[in-house]
Amino acid sequence: MTLQDGQNRKGETLAFDIREVAFQGTQRQVMTSRNSGFPVIILHELFGISASLLSFAGMIEVAGFKIYLPVLFGSTEPAKTAMDKLKRGAEFACVAHQFRILSAEESGPWADWLRHLVDWACSDSGHGRAGAIGLCLTGNFVLSMAVNAKVAAPVMGEPSLPFLNDGLHATPAEVAQVRQRLDSGLEMRAYRFETDTKCKAGRFLEFEQKLGQGFKGTTLPATEKLHSVFTEDLRDAGGQLRHDKVDEVIDFLRTRLV
């Protein structure tokens, strides 16, 4: 399947195969790029697969990594219009309870399935280490995924759960296991905009307190209200990149995986 709205930095259209991945009775579609390379799992945001998400995935793919995009809800087709986004929002509302969006000291029901996806992607790509990038709604999911020792390059973009509450949206046991990995040399990167009202500075402070020095949080300066570091708000109205953190993430992936 070729998605015309997903292009990398060179303007090349990305091609994905749609695969089915099942674990413990749950089967979901996973979009996989057709190249070879170390696997990088990218989790979509509230509105599902979008053109800006595919553009970001293309930047990672052209750097030499094999992309895995699990479809947690919605369609493999990118939302193109405001009406599409409204429909995706309605689709999310139907499954919001599954994400436990208000829960602080527990992870969502996707945790085990996503950790299995790490194993599956490593087997599929032929590599023993994987990167994991979560965005907005799914940003915190990477914390739970990092319990899997094969996750060697975890990245959180504007992690926004739990909504309305403090906390890490992970179980104390998961936090303890990830902290042990971080203390033993793992690094975790996270990014937010200074003006973000969904992922506030206090959340990064809590990450630092509970995860230790292995957690590296970066707050990007902003004067207007921005949220999506790597997708919708990556470029300004003129199409120019607002920051160079995509390259930083690529360097991080290369250092930790390759």
PDB file of C-alpha atoms in Angstrom:
ATOM      1  CA  MET A   1       0.000   0.000   0.000  1.00  0.00           C
ATOM      2  CA  THR A   2       1.391   3.408  -0.960  1.00  0.00           C
ATOM      3  CA  LEU A   3       0.327   6.423   1.084  1.00  0.00           C
ATOM      4  CA  GLN A   4       0.619   9.531  -1.055  1.00  0.00           C
ATOM      5  CA  ASP A   5       0.402  11.881   1.934  1.00  0.00           C
ATOM      6  CA  GLY A   6       3.424  10.463   3.706  1.00  0.00           C
ATOM      7  CA  GLN A   7       6.661  11.846   2.346  1.00  0.00           C
ATOM      8  CA  ASN A   8      10.155  12.007   3.745  1.00  0.00           C
ATOM      9  CA  ARG A   9      12.413  15.038   3.820  1.00  0.00           C
ATOM     10  CA  LYS A  10      13.487  14.367   0.221  1.00  0.00           C
ATOM     11  CA  GLY A  11       9.893  14.537  -0.966  1.00  0.00           C
ATOM     12  CA  GLU A  12       9.833  10.815  -1.712  1.00  0.00           C
ATOM     13  CA  THR A  13       6.524   9.038  -1.191  1.00  0.00           C
ATOM     14  CA  LEU A  14       6.668   6.353   1.469  1.00  0.00           C
ATOM     15  CA  ALA A  15       5.334   2.868   0.868  1.00  0.00           C
ATOM     16  CA  PHE A  16       4.016   0.725   3.703  1.00  0.00           C
ATOM     17  CA  ASP A  17       2.888  -2.849   3.963  1.00  0.00           C
ATOM     18  CA  ILE A  18      -0.113  -3.427   6.207  1.00  0.00           C
ATOM     19  CA  ARG A  19       0.569  -6.340   8.555  1.00  0.00           C
ATOM     20  CA  GLU A  20      -1.611  -7.989  11.188  1.00  0.00           C
ATOM     21  CA  VAL A  21      -0.123  -8.503  14.640  1.00  0.00           C
ATOM     22  CA  ALA A  22      -1.998 -10.524  17.255  1.00  0.00           C
ATOM     23  CA  PHE A  23      -1.206 -11.010  20.926  1.00  0.00           C
ATOM     24  CA  GLN A  24      -3.364 -12.325  23.754  1.00  0.00           C
ATOM     25  CA  GLY A  25      -6.485 -12.170  21.627  1.00  0.00           C
ATOM     26  CA  THR A  26      -5.939  -8.620  20.358  1.00  0.00           C
ATOM     27  CA  GLN A  27      -5.164  -8.153  16.677  1.00  0.00           C
ATOM     28  CA  ARG A  28      -4.190  -4.809  15.189  1.00  0.00           C
ATOM     29  CA  GLN A  29      -2.840  -3.524  11.904  1.00  0.00           C
ATOM     30  CA  VAL A  30       0.777  -2.387  11.802  1.00  0.00           C
ATOM     31  CA  MET A  31       2.091  -0.294   8.927  1.00  0.00           C
ATOM     32  CA  THR A  32       5.657  -1.333   8.142  1.00  0.00           C
ATOM     33  CA  SER A  33       8.074   0.415   5.805  1.00  0.00           C
ATOM     34  CA  ARG A  34       9.622  -1.688   3.060  1.00  0.00           C
ATOM     35  CA  ASN A  35      13.255  -0.869   3.731  1.00  0.00           C
ATOM     36  CA  SER A  36      15.670  -2.710   6.007  1.00  0.00           C
ATOM     37  CA  GLY A  37      17.236  -1.369   9.169  1.00  0.00           C
ATOM     38  CA  PHE A  38      16.922  -1.291  12.927  1.00  0.00           C
ATOM     39  CA  PRO A  39      13.257  -1.119  13.925  1.00  0.00           C
ATOM     40  CA  VAL A  40      11.677   2.077  15.224  1.00  0.00           C
ATOM     41  CA  ILE A  41       8.112   1.877  16.505  1.00  0.00           C
ATOM     42  CA  ILE A  42       6.218   5.166  16.235  1.00  0.00           C
ATOM     43  CA  LEU A  43       2.902   5.562  18.064  1.00  0.00           C
ATOM     44  CA  HIS A  44       0.294   7.893  16.607  1.00  0.00           C
ATOM     45  CA  GLU A  45      -1.513  10.719  18.367  1.00  0.00           C
ATOM     46  CA  LEU A  46      -5.115  11.413  19.320  1.00  0.00           C
ATOM     47  CA  PHE A  47      -6.283  11.799  15.717  1.00  0.00           C
ATOM     48  CA  GLY A  48      -4.631   8.597  14.549  1.00  0.00           C
ATOM     49  CA  ILE A  49      -2.558   8.325  11.387  1.00  0.00           C
ATOM     50  CA  SER A  50      -1.979  11.784   9.885  1.00  0.00           C
ATOM     51  CA  ALA A  51       0.019  13.282   7.029  1.00  0.00           C
ATOM     52  CA  SER A  52       2.326  15.051   9.489  1.00  0.00           C
ATOM     53  CA  LEU A  53       2.933  11.787  11.357  1.00  0.00           C
ATOM     54  CA  LEU A  54       3.844  10.052   8.100  1.00  0.00           C
ATOM     55  CA  SER A  55       6.151  12.934   7.206  1.00  0.00           C
ATOM     56  CA  PHE A  56       7.954  12.519  10.532  1.00  0.00           C
ATOM     57  CA  ALA A  57       8.117   8.759  10.004  1.00  0.00           C
ATOM     58  CA  GLY A  58       9.633   9.434   6.593  1.00  0.00           C
ATOM     59  CA  MET A  59      12.421  11.491   8.137  1.00  0.00           C
ATOM     60  CA  ILE A  60      13.270   8.578  10.421  1.00  0.00           C
ATOM     61  CA  GLU A  61      12.982   6.054   7.577  1.00  0.00           C
ATOM     62  CA  VAL A  62      15.275   7.932   5.201  1.00  0.00           C
ATOM     63  CA  ALA A  63      17.891   7.987   7.976  1.00  0.00           C
ATOM     64  CA  GLY A  64      18.071   4.208   7.626  1.00  0.00           C
ATOM     65  CA  PHE A  65      15.539   2.827  10.103  1.00  0.00           C
ATOM     66  CA  LYS A  66      12.649   0.446   9.459  1.00  0.00           C
ATOM     67  CA  ILE A  67       9.381   2.004  10.592  1.00  0.00           C
ATOM     68  CA  TYR A  68       6.559   0.246  12.432  1.00  0.00           C
ATOM     69  CA  LEU A  69       3.325   2.230  12.877  1.00  0.00           C
ATOM     70  CA  PRO A  70       0.695   0.345  14.877  1.00  0.00           C
ATOM     71  CA  VAL A  71      -2.867   1.536  14.275  1.00  0.00           C
ATOM     72  CA  LEU A  72      -4.330   1.694  17.778  1.00  0.00           C
ATOM     73  CA  PHE A  73      -7.640   3.044  16.493  1.00  0.00           C
ATOM     74  CA  GLY A  74      -8.980   4.533  13.283  1.00  0.00           C
ATOM     75  CA  SER A  75      -7.700   3.810   9.791  1.00  0.00           C
ATOM     76  CA  THR A  76      -4.393   3.398   7.996  1.00  0.00           C
ATOM     77  CA  GLU A  77      -5.455   6.280   5.736  1.00  0.00           C
ATOM     78  CA  PRO A  78      -4.222   9.671   6.968  1.00  0.00           C
ATOM     79  CA  ALA A  79      -6.749  12.253   8.108  1.00  0.00           C
ATOM     80  CA  LYS A  80      -6.743  15.010   5.467  1.00  0.00           C
ATOM     81  CA  THR A  81      -9.493  17.435   6.438  1.00  0.00           C
ATOM     82  CA  ALA A  82     -11.007  18.964   9.554  1.00  0.00           C
ATOM     83  CA  MET A  83     -13.943  16.594   9.082  1.00  0.00           C
ATOM     84  CA  ASP A  84     -11.541  13.638   8.999  1.00  0.00           C
ATOM     85  CA  LYS A  85     -10.029  14.793  12.289  1.00  0.00           C
ATOM     86  CA  LEU A  86     -13.494  15.213  13.784  1.00  0.00           C
ATOM     87  CA  LYS A  87     -14.295  11.649  12.768  1.00  0.00           C
ATOM     88  CA  ARG A  88     -11.033  10.392  14.282  1.00  0.00           C
ATOM     89  CA  GLY A  89     -11.834  12.279  17.478  1.00  0.00           C
ATOM     90  CA  ALA A  90     -15.190  10.512  17.616  1.00  0.00           C
ATOM     91  CA  GLU A  91     -13.471   7.173  17.019  1.00  0.00           C
ATOM     92  CA  PHE A  92     -11.127   7.882  19.910  1.00  0.00           C
ATOM     93  CA  ALA A  93     -14.059   8.822  22.157  1.00  0.00           C
ATOM     94  CA  CYS A  94     -15.439   5.333  21.566  1.00  0.00           C
ATOM     95  CA  VAL A  95     -12.248   3.686  22.835  1.00  0.00           C
ATOM     96  CA  ALA A  96     -11.008   6.339  25.284  1.00  0.00           C
ATOM     97  CA  HIS A  97     -11.811   4.163  28.289  1.00  0.00           C
ATOM     98  CA  GLN A  98      -9.295   1.621  26.993  1.00  0.00           C
ATOM     99  CA  PHE A  99      -6.505   4.166  27.322  1.00  0.00           C
ATOM    100  CA  ARG A 100      -7.304   4.993  30.969  1.00  0.00           C
ATOM    101  CA  ILE A 101      -6.582   8.622  30.169  1.00  0.00           C
ATOM    102  CA  LEU A 102      -7.132   9.813  33.731  1.00  0.00           C
ATOM    103  CA  SER A 103      -5.138   7.057  35.418  1.00  0.00           C
ATOM    104  CA  ALA A 104      -1.856   7.983  37.069  1.00  0.00           C
ATOM    105  CA  GLU A 105      -0.283   5.005  38.777  1.00  0.00           C
ATOM    106  CA  GLU A 106      -1.309   2.398  36.229  1.00  0.00           C
ATOM    107  CA  SER A 107      -0.584   1.767  32.574  1.00  0.00           C
ATOM    108  CA  GLY A 108      -3.128   1.338  29.830  1.00  0.00           C
ATOM    109  CA  PRO A 109      -4.254  -2.069  28.575  1.00  0.00           C
ATOM    110  CA  TRP A 110      -2.018  -1.590  25.534  1.00  0.00           C
ATOM    111  CA  ALA A 111       1.174  -2.043  27.536  1.00  0.00           C
ATOM    112  CA  ASP A 112       1.534  -5.812  27.117  1.00  0.00           C
ATOM    113  CA  TRP A 113       0.551  -5.697  23.429  1.00  0.00           C
ATOM    114  CA  LEU A 114       3.072  -2.943  22.699  1.00  0.00           C
ATOM    115  CA  ARG A 115       5.844  -4.788  24.515  1.00  0.00           C
ATOM    116  CA  HIS A 116       4.993  -7.807  22.364  1.00  0.00           C
ATOM    117  CA  LEU A 117       5.164  -5.556  19.297  1.00  0.00           C
ATOM    118  CA  VAL A 118       8.751  -4.722  20.243  1.00  0.00           C
ATOM    119  CA  ASP A 119       9.632  -8.426  20.151  1.00  0.00           C
ATOM    120  CA  TRP A 120       7.739  -8.869  16.875  1.00  0.00           C
ATOM    121  CA  ALA A 121       9.433  -5.889  15.202  1.00  0.00           C
ATOM    122  CA  CYS A 122      12.874  -7.077  16.287  1.00  0.00           C
ATOM    123  CA  SER A 123      12.183 -10.536  14.897  1.00  0.00           C
ATOM    124  CA  ASP A 124      10.713  -9.129  11.690  1.00  0.00           C
ATOM    125  CA  SER A 125      13.636  -6.759  11.074  1.00  0.00           C
ATOM    126  CA  GLY A 126      16.329  -9.193  12.164  1.00  0.00           C
ATOM    127  CA  HIS A 127      17.723  -6.908  14.852  1.00  0.00           C
ATOM    128  CA  GLY A 128      17.864  -7.301  18.613  1.00  0.00           C
ATOM    129  CA  ARG A 129      17.247  -3.674  19.597  1.00  0.00           C
ATOM    130  CA  ALA A 130      14.456  -1.227  18.820  1.00  0.00           C
ATOM    131  CA  GLY A 131      13.595   2.421  19.144  1.00  0.00           C
ATOM    132  CA  ALA A 132      10.185   3.520  20.427  1.00  0.00           C
ATOM    133  CA  ILE A 133       8.660   6.954  19.918  1.00  0.00           C
ATOM    134  CA  GLY A 134       5.362   7.940  21.533  1.00  0.00           C
ATOM    135  CA  LEU A 135       3.534  11.181  20.812  1.00  0.00           C
ATOM    136  CA  CYS A 136       1.005  13.117  22.878  1.00  0.00           C
ATOM    137  CA  LEU A 137      -1.636  10.600  23.973  1.00  0.00           C
ATOM    138  CA  THR A 138       0.796   7.730  23.429  1.00  0.00           C
ATOM    139  CA  GLY A 139       3.916   9.496  24.692  1.00  0.00           C
ATOM    140  CA  ASN A 140       3.727   7.865  28.104  1.00  0.00           C
ATOM    141  CA  PHE A 141       3.221   4.436  26.536  1.00  0.00           C
ATOM    142  CA  VAL A 142       6.935   4.391  25.760  1.00  0.00           C
ATOM    143  CA  LEU A 143       7.648   4.319  29.493  1.00  0.00           C
ATOM    144  CA  SER A 144       5.749   1.036  29.791  1.00  0.00           C
ATOM    145  CA  MET A 145       7.345  -0.297  26.602  1.00  0.00           C
ATOM    146  CA  ALA A 146      10.832   0.386  28.001  1.00  0.00           C
ATOM    147  CA  VAL A 147      10.314  -2.448  30.482  1.00  0.00           C
ATOM    148  CA  ASN A 148      11.192  -4.647  27.493  1.00  0.00           C
ATOM    149  CA  ALA A 149      14.991  -4.864  27.425  1.00  0.00           C
ATOM    150  CA  LYS A 150      14.979  -4.703  23.620  1.00  0.00           C
ATOM    151  CA  VAL A 151      13.833  -1.067  23.750  1.00  0.00           C
ATOM    152  CA  ALA A 152      17.216   0.653  23.533  1.00  0.00           C
ATOM    153  CA  ALA A 153      16.145   4.121  22.366  1.00  0.00           C
ATOM    154  CA  PRO A 154      12.930   5.361  24.020  1.00  0.00           C
ATOM    155  CA  VAL A 155      11.632   8.816  23.033  1.00  0.00           C
ATOM    156  CA  MET A 156       8.572  10.639  24.347  1.00  0.00           C
ATOM    157  CA  GLY A 157       7.090  13.566  22.455  1.00  0.00           C
ATOM    158  CA  GLU A 158       4.847  15.800  24.594  1.00  0.00           C
ATOM    159  CA  PRO A 159       3.650  12.909  26.848  1.00  0.00           C
ATOM    160  CA  SER A 160       0.159  14.020  27.887  1.00  0.00           C
ATOM    161  CA  LEU A 161      -1.273  11.279  30.095  1.00  0.00           C
ATOM    162  CA  PRO A 162      -2.838  11.247  32.520  1.00  0.00           C
ATOM    163  CA  PHE A 163      -5.163  14.042  31.430  1.00  0.00           C
ATOM    164  CA  LEU A 164      -5.996  16.457  34.260  1.00  0.00           C
ATOM    165  CA  ASN A 165      -3.865  14.657  36.840  1.00  0.00           C
ATOM    166  CA  ASP A 166      -0.249  14.384  37.915  1.00  0.00           C
ATOM    167  CA  GLY A 167       1.556  11.070  37.640  1.00  0.00           C
ATOM    168  CA  LEU A 168       3.379   8.995  35.047  1.00  0.00           C
ATOM    169  CA  HIS A 169       0.588   6.791  33.630  1.00  0.00           C
ATOM    170  CA  ALA A 170       2.603   3.681  34.463  1.00  0.00           C
ATOM    171  CA  THR A 171       2.513   1.193  37.296  1.00  0.00           C
ATOM    172  CA  PRO A 172       5.004   1.595  40.159  1.00  0.00           C
ATOM    173  CA  ALA A 173       6.522  -1.741  39.108  1.00  0.00           C
ATOM    174  CA  GLU A 174       7.038  -0.510  35.543  1.00  0.00           C
ATOM    175  CA  VAL A 175       8.582   2.733  36.770  1.00  0.00           C
ATOM    176  CA  ALA A 176      10.926   0.790  39.056  1.00  0.00           C
ATOM    177  CA  GLN A 177      12.016  -1.542  36.244  1.00  0.00           C
ATOM    178  CA  VAL A 178      12.649   1.329  33.847  1.00  0.00           C
ATOM    179  CA  ARG A 179      14.507   3.269  36.557  1.00  0.00           C
ATOM    180  CA  GLN A 180      16.762   0.252  37.047  1.00  0.00           C
ATOM    181  CA  ARG A 181      17.478   0.155  33.310  1.00  0.00           C
ATOM    182  CA  LEU A 182      18.182   3.889  33.268  1.00  0.00           C
ATOM    183  CA  ASP A 183      20.527   3.589  36.234  1.00  0.00           C
ATOM    184  CA  SER A 184      22.326   0.834  34.310  1.00  0.00           C
ATOM    185  CA  GLY A 185      22.957   2.946  31.222  1.00  0.00           C
ATOM    186  CA  LEU A 186      19.717   3.276  29.263  1.00  0.00           C
ATOM    187  CA  GLU A 187      18.786   6.818  28.192  1.00  0.00           C
ATOM    188  CA  MET A 188      15.285   8.165  27.639  1.00  0.00           C
ATOM    189  CA  ARG A 189      14.620  11.378  25.728  1.00  0.00           C
ATOM    190  CA  ALA A 190      11.525  13.563  25.997  1.00  0.00           C
ATOM    191  CA  TYR A 191      10.466  16.805  24.335  1.00  0.00           C
ATOM    192  CA  ARG A 192       7.823  19.475  24.910  1.00  0.00           C
ATOM    193  CA  PHE A 193       7.114  23.051  23.919  1.00  0.00           C
ATOM    194  CA  GLU A 194       7.378  25.687  26.638  1.00  0.00           C
ATOM    195  CA  THR A 195       3.805  26.858  25.978  1.00  0.00           C
ATOM    196  CA  ASP A 196       2.237  23.385  25.976  1.00  0.00           C
ATOM    197  CA  THR A 197      -0.768  23.227  28.305  1.00  0.00           C
ATOM    198  CA  LYS A 198      -1.257  19.466  27.912  1.00  0.00           C
ATOM    199  CA  CYS A 199       2.310  18.451  28.767  1.00  0.00           C
ATOM    200  CA  LYS A 200       3.380  20.946  31.399  1.00  0.00           C
ATOM    201  CA  ALA A 201       6.778  21.550  32.957  1.00  0.00           C
ATOM    202  CA  GLY A 202       5.696  19.772  36.130  1.00  0.00           C
ATOM    203  CA  ARG A 203       5.372  16.502  34.247  1.00  0.00           C
ATOM    204  CA  PHE A 204       9.003  16.623  33.147  1.00  0.00           C
ATOM    205  CA  LEU A 205      10.026  17.467  36.704  1.00  0.00           C
ATOM    206  CA  GLU A 206       8.202  14.365  37.926  1.00  0.00           C
ATOM    207  CA  PHE A 207       9.917  12.260  35.278  1.00  0.00           C
ATOM    208  CA  GLU A 208      13.278  13.587  36.457  1.00  0.00           C
ATOM    209  CA  GLN A 209      12.485  12.842  40.094  1.00  0.00           C
ATOM    210  CA  LYS A 210      11.246   9.289  39.508  1.00  0.00           C
ATOM    211  CA  LEU A 211      13.485   8.204  36.633  1.00  0.00           C
ATOM    212  CA  GLY A 212      16.770   9.828  37.603  1.00  0.00           C
ATOM    213  CA  GLN A 213      19.605  11.113  35.454  1.00  0.00           C
ATOM    214  CA  GLY A 214      18.904   8.691  32.610  1.00  0.00           C
ATOM    215  CA  PHE A 215      15.867  10.783  31.714  1.00  0.00           C
ATOM    216  CA  LYS A 216      16.768  13.720  29.474  1.00  0.00           C
ATOM    217  CA  GLY A 217      13.898  16.154  29.045  1.00  0.00           C
ATOM    218  CA  THR A 218      14.093  19.073  26.620  1.00  0.00           C
ATOM    219  CA  THR A 219      11.730  22.046  26.709  1.00  0.00           C
ATOM    220  CA  LEU A 220      11.656  24.014  23.464  1.00  0.00           C
ATOM    221  CA  PRO A 221      11.131  27.791  23.598  1.00  0.00           C
ATOM    222  CA  ALA A 222       7.887  29.064  22.102  1.00  0.00           C
ATOM    223  CA  THR A 223       5.826  32.245  22.194  1.00  0.00           C
ATOM    224  CA  GLU A 224       2.637  30.880  20.622  1.00  0.00           C
ATOM    225  CA  LYS A 225       0.644  27.954  21.937  1.00  0.00           C
ATOM    226  CA  LEU A 226       2.202  24.786  20.501  1.00  0.00           C
ATOM    227  CA  HIS A 227       1.905  21.110  21.363  1.00  0.00           C
ATOM    228  CA  SER A 228       3.025  18.564  18.748  1.00  0.00           C
ATOM    229  CA  VAL A 229       6.824  18.703  18.664  1.00  0.00           C
ATOM    230  CA  PHE A 230       7.345  16.302  15.756  1.00  0.00           C
ATOM    231  CA  THR A 231       4.101  16.457  13.770  1.00  0.00           C
ATOM    232  CA  GLU A 232       1.499  19.225  13.445  1.00  0.00           C
ATOM    233  CA  ASP A 233       3.654  21.938  15.043  1.00  0.00           C
ATOM    234  CA  LEU A 234       7.003  20.837  13.638  1.00  0.00           C
ATOM    235  CA  ARG A 235       6.759  23.476  10.896  1.00  0.00           C
ATOM    236  CA  ASP A 236       5.606  27.077  11.002  1.00  0.00           C
ATOM    237  CA  ALA A 237       2.987  28.627   8.724  1.00  0.00           C
ATOM    238  CA  GLY A 238       5.640  29.109   6.055  1.00  0.00           C
ATOM    239  CA  GLY A 239       6.633  25.448   6.089  1.00  0.00           C
ATOM    240  CA  GLN A 240       9.948  26.007   7.856  1.00  0.00           C
ATOM    241  CA  LEU A 241      11.124  23.710  10.644  1.00  0.00           C
ATOM    242  CA  ARG A 242      10.698  25.278  14.065  1.00  0.00           C
ATOM    243  CA  HIS A 243      13.607  23.327  15.565  1.00  0.00           C
ATOM    244  CA  ASP A 244      16.312  20.743  14.861  1.00  0.00           C
ATOM    245  CA  LYS A 245      15.152  18.059  17.279  1.00  0.00           C
ATOM    246  CA  VAL A 246      14.267  15.563  14.557  1.00  0.00           C
ATOM    247  CA  ASP A 247      17.963  15.391  13.721  1.00  0.00           C
ATOM    248  CA  GLU A 248      18.718  15.062  17.432  1.00  0.00           C
ATOM    249  CA  VAL A 249      16.339  12.109  17.710  1.00  0.00           C
ATOM    250  CA  ILE A 250      17.913  10.487  14.643  1.00  0.00           C
ATOM    251  CA  ASP A 251      21.368  10.887  16.192  1.00  0.00           C
ATOM    252  CA  PHE A 252      20.027   9.360  19.414  1.00  0.00           C
ATOM    253  CA  LEU A 253      18.597   6.384  17.521  1.00  0.00           C
ATOM    254  CA  ARG A 254      21.878   5.849  15.694  1.00  0.00           C
ATOM    255  CA  THR A 255      23.897   6.039  18.890  1.00  0.00           C
ATOM    256  CA  ARG A 256      21.677   3.646  20.811  1.00  0.00           C
ATOM    257  CA  LEU A 257      20.773   1.183  18.048  1.00  0.00           C
ATOM    258  CA  VAL A 258      23.414   1.143  15.345  1.00  0.00           C
TER     259      VAL A 258
END
